[in-house]
Amino acid sequence: MIIIDGNLSLSQVCRESGFFYISDHGVDLNELFKTSMDFLKTIKDEEKQRIAIAAWNPSNTKQIRNGFQPATPHKPVEMFCYLNPEFSEQHPAIVEGLPGHEVNVWPDEKDHPGFKEYCEEYYRKMVKVTTALLKGFSLALGLEEEALGEYFKQADTLSSAVFIRYPEMEDYPNIIIAEDGTELGYGAHQDVDLLVLLAQSNVQNLQALTGDGTYRDVPPNDTCFLVNAGTYMDYLTHGVYRAVWHRVKHRNIDRLSIPFFVNLGYHDAPQPFYPTTTEPTETCEKKESVRNKPLKYGHFLQKGLRDLIVSNGQR
């Protein structure tokens, strides 16, 4: 796995720009783009409603996170979100009714043959990619190689995979205008996760907030995953590995955005720490005297997603 950002190390990138690309990840992104676009273009309206999340279909009371989010006259973006395929009816967290755990719903197999199997296999591949990436993060943070991976397990991760389609339209409704005049498809936000791995069409659209207070374009790359830290990584590292504010520019081009939101297990609550540093000893001692308290991941995620929905709408 290769980190792409000139000659900068992972630690430097996470302390500065906050975004980097990884290649050699072992995922066929062309197949991912084709499978997701075929699905989003061909799913029927009645099927969208049948598997829609509760915010769109109140009868689906158990689908808070997973399911379809249809386009509306005010928001033409469509997306399909699914969770850990290990979450069956017999999974302990499902039986207990823990928030954030749901059994995935799927479109009709006869209309979308092989789609469920592809999605579940893709999720498991992303768990492997994430596990390898977390080893790099652990070492960059001055921890043991398995320190972060200890809390990221296939059996109980709350991670989600999302297929998002931004359509091309003649008259695009309700374009957000930022204070600097930029037309936006999604407003400024921080990701409420540990990490995010993003596959996307080769269309420039993402902007990140820089140290001088301006937003700058993040170059697109449709052969790699774009990685950034979320607010839980920010909390764990006391803001050293920052959750960078970013936004999505409006581009009236039919394109895909496919994030994999990396989350720990519901009960996980690792001890926050200060990464290794080259600062003077007295500065380090002063910082060490002020530590964030361990925060149960499930509680963090539930509150963070609610706040994100309030500020920017259902994602």
Coordinates of N, CA and C in Angstrom, one line a residue, residues 112-261:
H112 N -31.6 -7.4 -9.7 CA -30.2 -7.0 -9.5 C -29.4 -8.2 -9.1
P113 N -29.3 -9.2 -10.0 CA -28.6 -10.4 -9.7 C -27.1 -10.2 -9.3
G114 N -26.8 -10.8 -8.2 CA -25.4 -10.7 -7.7 C -25.0 -9.5 -7.0
F115 N -26.0 -8.5 -6.9 CA -25.6 -7.2 -6.3 C -25.3 -7.4 -4.8
K116 N -26.2 -8.1 -4.1 CA -25.9 -8.3 -2.7 C -24.6 -8.9 -2.4
E117 N -24.3 -10.0 -3.1 CA -23.0 -10.7 -3.0 C -21.8 -9.8 -3.2
Y118 N -21.9 -9.0 -4.3 CA -20.8 -8.1 -4.6 C -20.6 -7.1 -3.5
C119 N -21.7 -6.5 -3.0 CA -21.6 -5.5 -1.9 C -21.0 -6.1 -0.7
E120 N -21.4 -7.3 -0.3 CA -20.8 -7.9 0.9 C -19.4 -8.2 0.8
E121 N -19.0 -8.7 -0.4 CA -17.6 -9.0 -0.7 C -16.7 -7.7 -0.7
Y122 N -17.3 -6.6 -1.3 CA -16.6 -5.3 -1.3 C -16.4 -4.8 0.2
Y123 N -17.4 -4.9 1.0 CA -17.3 -4.5 2.4 C -16.2 -5.3 3.1
R124 N -16.1 -6.6 2.9 CA -15.0 -7.3 3.5 C -13.7 -7.0 3.0
K125 N -13.6 -6.6 1.7 CA -12.3 -6.2 1.2 C -11.9 -4.8 1.8
M126 N -12.9 -4.0 2.1 CA -12.6 -2.7 2.7 C -12.2 -2.8 4.1
V127 N -12.7 -3.8 4.8 CA -12.2 -4.1 6.2 C -10.7 -4.5 6.1
K128 N -10.3 -5.3 5.2 CA -8.9 -5.7 5.0 C -8.0 -4.5 4.7
V129 N -8.5 -3.6 3.8 CA -7.7 -2.4 3.5 C -7.6 -1.5 4.7
T130 N -8.7 -1.4 5.4 CA -8.7 -0.5 6.6 C -7.8 -1.1 7.7
T131 N -7.8 -2.4 7.9 CA -6.9 -3.0 8.9 C -5.5 -2.8 8.6
A132 N -5.1 -2.9 7.3 CA -3.7 -2.6 6.9 C -3.4 -1.1 7.1
L133 N -4.3 -0.2 6.8 CA -4.1 1.2 6.9 C -4.0 1.6 8.4
L134 N -4.7 1.0 9.3 CA -4.7 1.3 10.7 C -3.3 0.9 11.3
K135 N -2.7 -0.1 10.7 CA -1.3 -0.4 11.2 C -0.4 0.8 10.9
G136 N -0.5 1.3 9.7 CA 0.3 2.5 9.4 C 0.0 3.7 10.3
F137 N -1.3 3.9 10.6 CA -1.6 5.0 11.5 C -1.1 4.8 12.9
S138 N -1.2 3.6 13.4 CA -0.7 3.3 14.7 C 0.8 3.6 14.8
L139 N 1.6 3.1 13.8 CA 3.0 3.3 13.8 C 3.4 4.8 13.7
A140 N 2.6 5.5 12.8 CA 2.9 6.9 12.7 C 2.6 7.7 13.9
L141 N 1.6 7.2 14.7 CA 1.2 7.9 16.0 C 2.2 7.5 17.1
G142 N 3.1 6.6 16.9 CA 4.1 6.2 17.9 C 3.5 5.1 18.8
L143 N 2.5 4.4 18.3 CA 1.9 3.3 19.0 C 2.4 1.9 18.5
E144 N 2.0 0.9 19.2 CA 2.3 -0.5 18.7 C 1.5 -0.7 17.4
E145 N 2.0 -1.5 16.5 CA 1.4 -1.7 15.2 C -0.1 -2.0 15.3
E146 N -0.5 -2.8 16.2 CA -1.9 -3.3 16.3 C -2.8 -2.4 17.2
A147 N -2.3 -1.3 17.7 CA -3.0 -0.5 18.7 C -4.4 -0.1 18.3
L148 N -4.5 0.5 17.1 CA -5.8 0.9 16.6 C -6.6 -0.3 16.1
G149 N -6.0 -1.2 15.4 CA -6.6 -2.4 14.9 C -7.3 -3.2 15.9
E150 N -6.8 -3.1 17.2 CA -7.4 -3.9 18.3 C -8.9 -3.6 18.4
Y151 N -9.3 -2.3 18.0 CA -10.7 -1.9 18.2 C -11.5 -2.0 16.9
F152 N -10.9 -2.5 15.8 CA -11.5 -2.5 14.5 C -11.7 -4.0 14.1
K153 N -12.8 -4.6 14.3 CA -13.0 -6.0 14.0 C -14.2 -6.2 13.1
Q154 N -14.0 -7.1 12.2 CA -15.1 -7.5 11.2 C -16.4 -7.8 11.9
A155 N -16.3 -8.5 13.1 CA -17.5 -9.0 13.7 C -18.5 -7.9 14.2
D156 N -17.9 -6.7 14.6 CA -18.7 -5.7 15.2 C -18.5 -4.2 14.8
T157 N -17.7 -4.0 13.7 CA -17.5 -2.7 13.3 C -18.8 -2.0 12.8
L158 N -19.0 -0.8 13.1 CA -20.2 0.0 12.7 C -19.9 0.7 11.4
S159 N -18.9 0.3 10.7 CA -18.6 1.0 9.4 C -19.7 0.8 8.4
S160 N -19.8 1.8 7.5 CA -20.8 1.8 6.4 C -20.2 2.1 5.1
A161 N -20.8 1.4 4.1 CA -20.4 1.7 2.7 C -21.6 2.4 2.0
V162 N -21.3 3.4 1.3 CA -22.4 4.2 0.6 C -22.1 4.5 -0.8
F163 N -23.1 4.2 -1.7 CA -23.0 4.5 -3.1 C -23.8 5.8 -3.4
I164 N -23.1 6.8 -3.8 CA -23.8 8.1 -4.0 C -23.7 8.5 -5.5
R165 N -24.8 8.9 -6.1 CA -24.8 9.4 -7.5 C -25.3 10.8 -7.5
Y166 N -24.4 11.7 -8.1 CA -24.8 13.0 -8.4 C -25.2 13.1 -9.9
P167 N -26.4 13.3 -10.2 CA -26.9 13.2 -11.6 C -26.6 14.6 -12.3
E168 N -26.5 14.5 -13.6 CA -26.5 15.7 -14.5 C -27.9 16.1 -14.8
M169 N -28.3 17.4 -14.6 CA -29.6 17.8 -14.8 C -29.6 19.2 -15.5
E170 N -30.7 19.4 -16.3 CA -30.8 20.7 -17.0 C -31.0 21.8 -16.1
D171 N -31.9 21.7 -15.1 CA -32.2 22.7 -14.1 C -31.9 22.1 -12.7
Y172 N -30.7 22.3 -12.2 CA -30.4 21.8 -10.9 C -31.0 22.6 -9.8
P173 N -31.8 22.0 -8.9 CA -32.5 22.7 -7.9 C -31.6 23.0 -6.6
N174 N -31.9 24.1 -6.0 CA -31.4 24.4 -4.6 C -29.9 24.3 -4.5
I175 N -29.2 24.9 -5.4 CA -27.7 24.9 -5.2 C -27.3 25.8 -4.1
I176 N -26.5 25.3 -3.2 CA -26.0 26.1 -2.0 C -24.9 27.0 -2.5
I177 N -25.0 28.3 -2.0 CA -24.0 29.3 -2.3 C -23.2 29.6 -1.1
A178 N -21.9 29.3 -1.1 CA -21.1 29.5 0.1 C -20.8 31.0 0.2
E179 N -20.3 31.4 1.4 CA -20.0 32.9 1.6 C -19.0 33.4 0.6
D180 N -18.1 32.6 0.1 CA -17.1 33.0 -0.9 C -17.6 32.9 -2.3
G181 N -18.9 32.6 -2.5 CA -19.6 32.5 -3.8 C -19.5 31.2 -4.5
T182 N -18.8 30.2 -3.9 CA -18.7 28.9 -4.5 C -20.1 28.2 -4.5
E183 N -20.5 27.6 -5.6 CA -21.7 26.8 -5.7 C -21.4 25.4 -5.1
L184 N -22.2 24.9 -4.1 CA -21.9 23.7 -3.4 C -23.0 22.6 -3.7
G185 N -22.6 21.4 -3.7 CA -23.5 20.3 -3.7 C -23.7 19.7 -2.3
Y186 N -22.8 20.0 -1.4 CA -22.9 19.6 0.0 C -22.0 20.5 0.8
G187 N -22.6 21.1 1.9 CA -22.0 22.1 2.6 C -20.8 21.7 3.5
A188 N -20.1 22.6 4.0 CA -18.9 22.4 4.8 C -19.2 21.5 6.0
H189 N -18.3 20.5 6.3 CA -18.6 19.6 7.4 C -17.3 18.8 7.7
Q190 N -17.3 18.2 8.9 CA -16.2 17.3 9.2 C -16.9 15.9 9.2
D191 N -16.1 14.9 8.9 CA -16.7 13.5 8.9 C -16.7 12.9 10.3
V192 N -17.9 12.4 10.6 CA -18.1 11.8 12.0 C -17.8 10.3 12.0
D193 N -16.5 10.0 12.0 CA -16.0 8.7 11.9 C -14.6 8.6 12.4
L194 N -14.0 7.5 12.4 CA -12.5 7.4 12.7 C -11.7 7.8 11.5
L195 N -12.0 7.2 10.3 CA -11.4 7.5 9.0 C -12.5 7.4 8.0
V196 N -12.2 8.0 6.8 CA -13.0 7.8 5.6 C -12.1 7.4 4.4
L197 N -12.5 6.4 3.7 CA -11.8 6.0 2.5 C -12.8 6.3 1.3
L198 N -12.4 7.1 0.4 CA -13.3 7.6 -0.6 C -12.9 7.2 -2.0
A199 N -13.7 6.5 -2.8 CA -13.5 6.2 -4.2 C -14.5 7.2 -4.9
Q200 N -14.0 7.8 -6.0 CA -14.8 8.8 -6.7 C -14.5 8.9 -8.1
S201 N -15.4 9.4 -8.9 CA -15.2 9.6 -10.3 C -14.1 10.6 -10.5
N202 N -13.5 10.6 -11.7 CA -12.4 11.5 -11.9 C -12.9 12.9 -12.3
V203 N -13.6 13.5 -11.4 CA -14.2 14.9 -11.6 C -13.9 15.7 -10.3
Q204 N -13.2 16.8 -10.5 CA -12.8 17.6 -9.3 C -14.1 18.2 -8.7
N205 N -14.2 17.9 -7.4 CA -15.4 18.5 -6.7 C -15.2 18.8 -5.2
L206 N -14.2 18.1 -4.6 CA -13.9 18.2 -3.2 C -13.0 19.4 -2.9
Q207 N -13.3 20.1 -1.8 CA -12.4 21.2 -1.4 C -12.2 21.1 0.1
A208 N -11.0 21.3 0.6 CA -10.6 21.2 2.0 C -10.2 22.6 2.5
L209 N -10.5 22.8 3.8 CA -10.2 24.1 4.4 C -8.7 24.1 4.8
T210 N -8.0 25.1 4.4 CA -6.5 25.2 4.7 C -6.2 26.1 5.9
G211 N -5.0 26.1 6.3 CA -4.6 26.9 7.4 C -4.8 28.4 7.3
D212 N -4.9 28.9 6.1 CA -5.1 30.3 5.9 C -6.6 30.7 5.8
G213 N -7.5 29.7 6.1 CA -8.9 30.0 6.1 C -9.6 29.9 4.8
T214 N -8.9 29.5 3.8 CA -9.6 29.3 2.4 C -9.7 27.9 2.1
Y215 N -10.7 27.6 1.2 CA -10.9 26.3 0.7 C -10.2 26.1 -0.6
R216 N -9.5 25.0 -0.7 CA -8.7 24.7 -1.9 C -9.1 23.3 -2.5
D217 N -9.0 23.2 -3.8 CA -9.4 22.0 -4.5 C -8.5 20.8 -4.1
V218 N -9.2 19.6 -3.9 CA -8.4 18.4 -3.7 C -8.4 17.7 -5.1
P219 N -7.3 17.4 -5.7 CA -7.3 16.8 -7.0 C -7.9 15.4 -7.0
P220 N -8.7 15.1 -8.0 CA -9.4 13.8 -8.1 C -8.4 12.7 -8.6
N221 N -8.8 11.5 -8.2 CA -8.0 10.4 -8.7 C -8.9 9.2 -8.6
D222 N -9.3 8.6 -9.8 CA -10.3 7.5 -9.8 C -9.6 6.1 -9.8
T223 N -8.3 6.1 -9.4 CA -7.6 4.8 -9.3 C -7.2 4.5 -7.8
C224 N -7.4 5.5 -7.0 CA -6.9 5.4 -5.6 C -8.1 5.7 -4.6
F225 N -7.9 5.4 -3.4 CA -8.8 5.8 -2.3 C -8.2 7.1 -1.7
L226 N -9.1 8.1 -1.6 CA -8.8 9.3 -0.8 C -9.1 9.1 0.6
V227 N -8.1 9.3 1.5 CA -8.3 9.1 2.9 C -8.2 10.3 3.7
N228 N -9.1 10.5 4.7 CA -9.0 11.6 5.7 C -9.4 11.1 7.1
A229 N -9.0 11.8 8.1 CA -9.3 11.5 9.5 C -10.7 12.1 9.8
G230 N -11.5 11.4 10.6 CA -12.7 11.9 11.1 C -12.6 12.5 12.5
T231 N -13.7 12.9 13.0 CA -13.7 13.6 14.3 C -13.3 12.7 15.5
Y232 N -13.5 11.4 15.3 CA -13.1 10.5 16.5 C -11.5 10.4 16.5
M233 N -10.9 10.3 15.3 CA -9.4 10.3 15.3 C -8.9 11.7 15.9
D234 N -9.6 12.7 15.5 CA -9.3 14.1 16.1 C -9.3 14.1 17.6
Y235 N -10.4 13.5 18.1 CA -10.6 13.4 19.6 C -9.6 12.5 20.2
L236 N -9.3 11.4 19.6 CA -8.3 10.4 20.2 C -6.9 11.1 20.3
T237 N -6.5 11.9 19.3 CA -5.2 12.5 19.2 C -5.1 13.9 19.7
H238 N -6.2 14.3 20.4 CA -6.2 15.7 20.9 C -6.0 16.7 19.8
G239 N -6.6 16.5 18.7 CA -6.5 17.4 17.6 C -5.2 17.5 16.8
V240 N -4.3 16.5 17.1 CA -3.1 16.5 16.3 C -3.3 16.0 14.9
Y241 N -4.0 14.9 14.8 CA -4.5 14.4 13.5 C -5.9 14.9 13.3
R242 N -6.0 16.0 12.5 CA -7.2 16.8 12.5 C -8.3 16.2 11.6
A243 N -9.5 16.4 12.0 CA -10.6 16.2 11.1 C -10.9 17.5 10.3
V244 N -10.4 17.5 9.1 CA -10.3 18.7 8.3 C -11.7 19.1 7.8
W245 N -12.1 20.3 7.9 CA -13.4 20.8 7.3 C -13.3 20.7 5.8
H246 N -14.3 20.2 5.2 CA -14.3 20.1 3.7 C -15.7 20.2 3.2
R247 N -15.8 20.4 1.9 CA -17.1 20.6 1.3 C -17.1 20.1 -0.2
V248 N -18.3 19.9 -0.8 CA -18.4 19.4 -2.1 C -18.9 20.5 -3.0
K249 N -18.1 20.8 -4.1 CA -18.6 21.8 -5.1 C -19.7 21.2 -5.9
H250 N -20.6 22.1 -6.4 CA -21.6 21.6 -7.3 C -20.9 21.5 -8.7
R251 N -21.0 20.3 -9.3 CA -20.6 20.0 -10.6 C -21.7 19.3 -11.3
N252 N -22.3 19.9 -12.3 CA -23.4 19.3 -13.0 C -23.0 18.3 -14.0
I253 N -22.4 17.2 -13.5 CA -21.9 16.1 -14.3 C -22.3 14.8 -13.6
D254 N -22.8 13.8 -14.3 CA -23.2 12.5 -13.7 C -21.9 11.9 -13.2
R255 N -21.9 11.7 -11.9 CA -20.7 11.2 -11.2 C -21.0 10.4 -10.0
L256 N -20.0 9.7 -9.5 CA -20.2 8.8 -8.3 C -19.2 9.3 -7.2
S257 N -19.7 9.1 -6.0 CA -18.9 9.3 -4.8 C -19.2 8.1 -3.9
I258 N -18.2 7.3 -3.5 CA -18.4 6.0 -2.8 C -17.5 6.0 -1.6
P259 N -18.0 6.6 -0.5 CA -17.2 6.6 0.8 C -17.4 5.3 1.5
F260 N -16.3 4.9 2.2 CA -16.4 3.8 3.2 C -16.1 4.5 4.5
F261 N -17.1 4.6 5.4 CA -16.9 5.3 6.7 C -16.4 4.3 7.7

